[in-house]
Amino acid sequence: MLNEKLKILVVEDNPLNMKLINVILRGEGVEVLAAENAEEGIEICKTCQPDLVLMDIQLPGMDGLEATRIIKNNKQLNHLPVVALTAHAMEGDEEKAYEVGFDGYITKPIDTDTFMESVRSYLKPRLK
Ligand code: MN
């Protein structure tokens, strides 16, 4: 069991996806930090140091690729695992995601049966 409450930041502009992810994570006792855009997400990374970041790629304004590039180029933030939420598993997307420094990706639509398993696989060993 976890001694401390797990904090996961979700950067997602689609309210339905955000709601679904919230329901799953909260059901597992996770504290959810929510951001609707990249700028807000980066700010929360700085102030809250989440255990994991789930980052939508397509966001209004700055996209998830650019936001992840910024996180991974920041010495205070680059230890945070960042997992892409990709709308379509398009050819080349995976490669692009790893290029900017994503630690992995989860494909949307969210599969409620496997989502938590995927999330756990991206957490640091002490938090699994
Ligand atoms: Mn989006």
PDB file of C-alpha atoms and ligand atoms in Angstrom:
ATOM      1  CA  MET A   1       0.000   0.000   0.000  1.00  0.00           C
ATOM      2  CA  LEU A   2       1.051   3.562  -0.535  1.00  0.00           C
ATOM      3  CA  ASN A   3       2.149   5.552   2.478  1.00  0.00           C
ATOM      4  CA  GLU A   4       1.648   8.856   0.799  1.00  0.00           C
ATOM      5  CA  LYS A   5      -1.167   9.868  -1.467  1.00  0.00           C
ATOM      6  CA  LEU A   6      -0.277   9.589  -5.094  1.00  0.00           C
ATOM      7  CA  LYS A   7      -0.635  12.863  -7.023  1.00  0.00           C
ATOM      8  CA  ILE A   8      -1.297  12.709 -10.734  1.00  0.00           C
ATOM      9  CA  LEU A   9      -1.599  15.753 -12.956  1.00  0.00           C
ATOM     10  CA  VAL A  10      -4.002  15.417 -15.882  1.00  0.00           C
ATOM     11  CA  VAL A  11      -3.610  17.977 -18.680  1.00  0.00           C
ATOM     12  CA  GLU A  12      -6.664  17.491 -20.870  1.00  0.00           C
ATOM     13  CA  ASP A  13      -9.000  19.988 -22.549  1.00  0.00           C
ATOM     14  CA  ASN A  14     -11.807  17.514 -23.315  1.00  0.00           C
ATOM     15  CA  PRO A  15     -14.251  17.609 -20.363  1.00  0.00           C
ATOM     16  CA  LEU A  16     -15.506  14.066 -20.917  1.00  0.00           C
ATOM     17  CA  ASN A  17     -12.027  12.560 -20.998  1.00  0.00           C
ATOM     18  CA  MET A  18     -11.068  14.623 -17.981  1.00  0.00           C
ATOM     19  CA  LYS A  19     -14.123  13.408 -16.092  1.00  0.00           C
ATOM     20  CA  LEU A  20     -13.540   9.763 -16.971  1.00  0.00           C
ATOM     21  CA  ILE A  21      -9.863   9.882 -15.969  1.00  0.00           C
ATOM     22  CA  ASN A  22     -10.817  11.647 -12.729  1.00  0.00           C
ATOM     23  CA  VAL A  23     -13.363   8.975 -11.852  1.00  0.00           C
ATOM     24  CA  ILE A  24     -10.884   6.148 -12.460  1.00  0.00           C
ATOM     25  CA  LEU A  25      -7.977   7.755 -10.606  1.00  0.00           C
ATOM     26  CA  ARG A  26     -10.031   8.977  -7.637  1.00  0.00           C
ATOM     27  CA  GLY A  27     -11.569   5.517  -7.395  1.00  0.00           C
ATOM     28  CA  GLU A  28      -8.026   4.258  -6.816  1.00  0.00           C
ATOM     29  CA  GLY A  29      -7.411   6.834  -4.093  1.00  0.00           C
ATOM     30  CA  VAL A  30      -5.238   9.047  -6.271  1.00  0.00           C
ATOM     31  CA  GLU A  31      -5.208  12.827  -5.782  1.00  0.00           C
ATOM     32  CA  VAL A  32      -5.969  14.343  -9.187  1.00  0.00           C
ATOM     33  CA  LEU A  33      -4.594  17.714 -10.231  1.00  0.00           C
ATOM     34  CA  ALA A  34      -6.350  19.013 -13.332  1.00  0.00           C
ATOM     35  CA  ALA A  35      -5.270  21.481 -16.001  1.00  0.00           C
ATOM     36  CA  GLU A  36      -7.171  22.410 -19.170  1.00  0.00           C
ATOM     37  CA  ASN A  37      -4.162  23.825 -20.990  1.00  0.00           C
ATOM     38  CA  ALA A  38      -0.394  23.372 -21.217  1.00  0.00           C
ATOM     39  CA  GLU A  39       0.584  26.596 -19.484  1.00  0.00           C
ATOM     40  CA  GLU A  40      -1.522  25.753 -16.442  1.00  0.00           C
ATOM     41  CA  GLY A  41      -0.117  22.211 -16.477  1.00  0.00           C
ATOM     42  CA  ILE A  42       3.483  23.402 -16.416  1.00  0.00           C
ATOM     43  CA  GLU A  43       2.659  25.754 -13.548  1.00  0.00           C
ATOM     44  CA  ILE A  44       1.142  22.886 -11.532  1.00  0.00           C
ATOM     45  CA  CYS A  45       4.248  20.768 -12.242  1.00  0.00           C
ATOM     46  CA  LYS A  46       6.364  23.502 -10.654  1.00  0.00           C
ATOM     47  CA  THR A  47       4.194  24.078  -7.599  1.00  0.00           C
ATOM     48  CA  CYS A  48       2.956  20.532  -6.860  1.00  0.00           C
ATOM     49  CA  GLN A  49       5.625  18.171  -8.256  1.00  0.00           C
ATOM     50  CA  PRO A  50       3.124  15.435  -9.208  1.00  0.00           C
ATOM     51  CA  ASP A  51       4.194  11.772  -9.255  1.00  0.00           C
ATOM     52  CA  LEU A  52       3.019  11.442 -12.849  1.00  0.00           C
ATOM     53  CA  VAL A  53       1.778  13.723 -15.628  1.00  0.00           C
ATOM     54  CA  LEU A  54      -0.822  12.553 -18.139  1.00  0.00           C
ATOM     55  CA  MET A  55      -0.547  14.945 -21.070  1.00  0.00           C
ATOM     56  CA  ASP A  56      -3.034  15.333 -23.884  1.00  0.00           C
ATOM     57  CA  ILE A  57      -1.294  16.136 -27.183  1.00  0.00           C
ATOM     58  CA  GLN A  58      -3.911  18.390 -28.768  1.00  0.00           C
ATOM     59  CA  LEU A  59      -4.536  21.333 -26.475  1.00  0.00           C
ATOM     60  CA  PRO A  60      -5.688  24.896 -27.120  1.00  0.00           C
ATOM     61  CA  GLY A  61      -2.638  27.141 -27.550  1.00  0.00           C
ATOM     62  CA  MET A  62       0.566  25.341 -26.664  1.00  0.00           C
ATOM     63  CA  ASP A  63       0.265  21.633 -27.476  1.00  0.00           C
ATOM     64  CA  GLY A  64       1.289  18.684 -25.330  1.00  0.00           C
ATOM     65  CA  LEU A  65       4.446  18.062 -27.340  1.00  0.00           C
ATOM     66  CA  GLU A  66       5.762  21.563 -26.687  1.00  0.00           C
ATOM     67  CA  ALA A  67       4.718  21.432 -23.029  1.00  0.00           C
ATOM     68  CA  THR A  68       6.588  18.151 -22.558  1.00  0.00           C
ATOM     69  CA  ARG A  69       9.647  19.571 -24.276  1.00  0.00           C
ATOM     70  CA  ILE A  70       9.587  22.426 -21.762  1.00  0.00           C
ATOM     71  CA  ILE A  71       9.157  20.078 -18.793  1.00  0.00           C
ATOM     72  CA  LYS A  72      11.975  17.802 -19.952  1.00  0.00           C
ATOM     73  CA  ASN A  73      14.304  20.773 -20.502  1.00  0.00           C
ATOM     74  CA  ASN A  74      13.696  22.142 -17.004  1.00  0.00           C
ATOM     75  CA  LYS A  75      16.086  20.814 -14.346  1.00  0.00           C
ATOM     76  CA  GLN A  76      13.440  21.099 -11.626  1.00  0.00           C
ATOM     77  CA  LEU A  77      10.886  19.169 -13.652  1.00  0.00           C
ATOM     78  CA  ASN A  78      12.692  16.719 -15.931  1.00  0.00           C
ATOM     79  CA  HIS A  79      12.490  13.878 -13.386  1.00  0.00           C
ATOM     80  CA  LEU A  80       8.676  13.869 -13.643  1.00  0.00           C
ATOM     81  CA  PRO A  81       7.325  10.996 -15.742  1.00  0.00           C
ATOM     82  CA  VAL A  82       5.173  12.414 -18.544  1.00  0.00           C
ATOM     83  CA  VAL A  83       2.814  10.101 -20.417  1.00  0.00           C
ATOM     84  CA  ALA A  84       1.095  11.236 -23.619  1.00  0.00           C
ATOM     85  CA  LEU A  85      -2.640  10.832 -24.077  1.00  0.00           C
ATOM     86  CA  THR A  86      -2.910  10.325 -27.827  1.00  0.00           C
ATOM     87  CA  ALA A  87      -6.219  10.633 -29.654  1.00  0.00           C
ATOM     88  CA  HIS A  88      -5.181   8.404 -32.526  1.00  0.00           C
ATOM     89  CA  ALA A  89      -2.291   5.998 -32.604  1.00  0.00           C
ATOM     90  CA  MET A  90      -1.145   7.422 -35.897  1.00  0.00           C
ATOM     91  CA  GLU A  91       1.955   6.305 -37.701  1.00  0.00           C
ATOM     92  CA  GLY A  92       4.872   8.410 -36.527  1.00  0.00           C
ATOM     93  CA  ASP A  93       3.094   9.695 -33.413  1.00  0.00           C
ATOM     94  CA  GLU A  94       4.870   7.301 -31.103  1.00  0.00           C
ATOM     95  CA  GLU A  95       8.240   8.300 -32.493  1.00  0.00           C
ATOM     96  CA  LYS A  96       7.422  11.998 -32.184  1.00  0.00           C
ATOM     97  CA  ALA A  97       6.280  11.470 -28.600  1.00  0.00           C
ATOM     98  CA  TYR A  98       9.520   9.797 -27.538  1.00  0.00           C
ATOM     99  CA  GLU A  99      11.528  12.447 -29.362  1.00  0.00           C
ATOM    100  CA  VAL A 100      10.190  15.239 -27.165  1.00  0.00           C
ATOM    101  CA  GLY A 101      10.821  13.178 -24.031  1.00  0.00           C
ATOM    102  CA  PHE A 102       7.552  11.457 -23.202  1.00  0.00           C
ATOM    103  CA  ASP A 103       8.047   8.432 -20.976  1.00  0.00           C
ATOM    104  CA  GLY A 104       5.224   6.580 -22.690  1.00  0.00           C
ATOM    105  CA  TYR A 105       1.765   6.974 -24.092  1.00  0.00           C
ATOM    106  CA  ILE A 106      -1.816   5.884 -23.486  1.00  0.00           C
ATOM    107  CA  THR A 107      -4.186   5.752 -26.437  1.00  0.00           C
ATOM    108  CA  LYS A 108      -7.622   7.374 -26.355  1.00  0.00           C
ATOM    109  CA  PRO A 109     -10.442   6.512 -26.122  1.00  0.00           C
ATOM    110  CA  ILE A 110      -9.515   5.495 -22.585  1.00  0.00           C
ATOM    111  CA  ASP A 111      -9.922   1.767 -21.949  1.00  0.00           C
ATOM    112  CA  THR A 112     -11.294   1.656 -18.407  1.00  0.00           C
ATOM    113  CA  ASP A 113     -10.171  -1.973 -17.984  1.00  0.00           C
ATOM    114  CA  THR A 114      -6.493  -1.337 -18.669  1.00  0.00           C
ATOM    115  CA  PHE A 115      -6.040   2.356 -17.871  1.00  0.00           C
ATOM    116  CA  MET A 116      -4.929   1.930 -14.243  1.00  0.00           C
ATOM    117  CA  GLU A 117      -2.522  -0.853 -15.156  1.00  0.00           C
ATOM    118  CA  SER A 118      -0.904   1.448 -17.737  1.00  0.00           C
ATOM    119  CA  VAL A 119      -0.723   4.305 -15.240  1.00  0.00           C
ATOM    120  CA  ARG A 120       0.978   2.084 -12.652  1.00  0.00           C
ATOM    121  CA  SER A 121       3.534   0.893 -15.169  1.00  0.00           C
ATOM    122  CA  TYR A 122       4.746   4.469 -15.580  1.00  0.00           C
ATOM    123  CA  LEU A 123       5.077   5.268 -11.876  1.00  0.00           C
ATOM    124  CA  LYS A 124       8.417   5.129 -10.150  1.00  0.00           C
ATOM    125  CA  PRO A 125       9.043   1.719  -8.528  1.00  0.00           C
ATOM    126  CA  ARG A 126       8.454   2.981  -4.964  1.00  0.00           C
ATOM    127  CA  LEU A 127       4.948   4.154  -5.905  1.00  0.00           C
ATOM    128  CA  LYS A 128       3.675   1.129  -7.806  1.00  0.00           C
TER     129      LYS A 128
HETATM  130 MN    MN B   1      -7.316  17.703 -26.595  1.00  0.00          MN
END
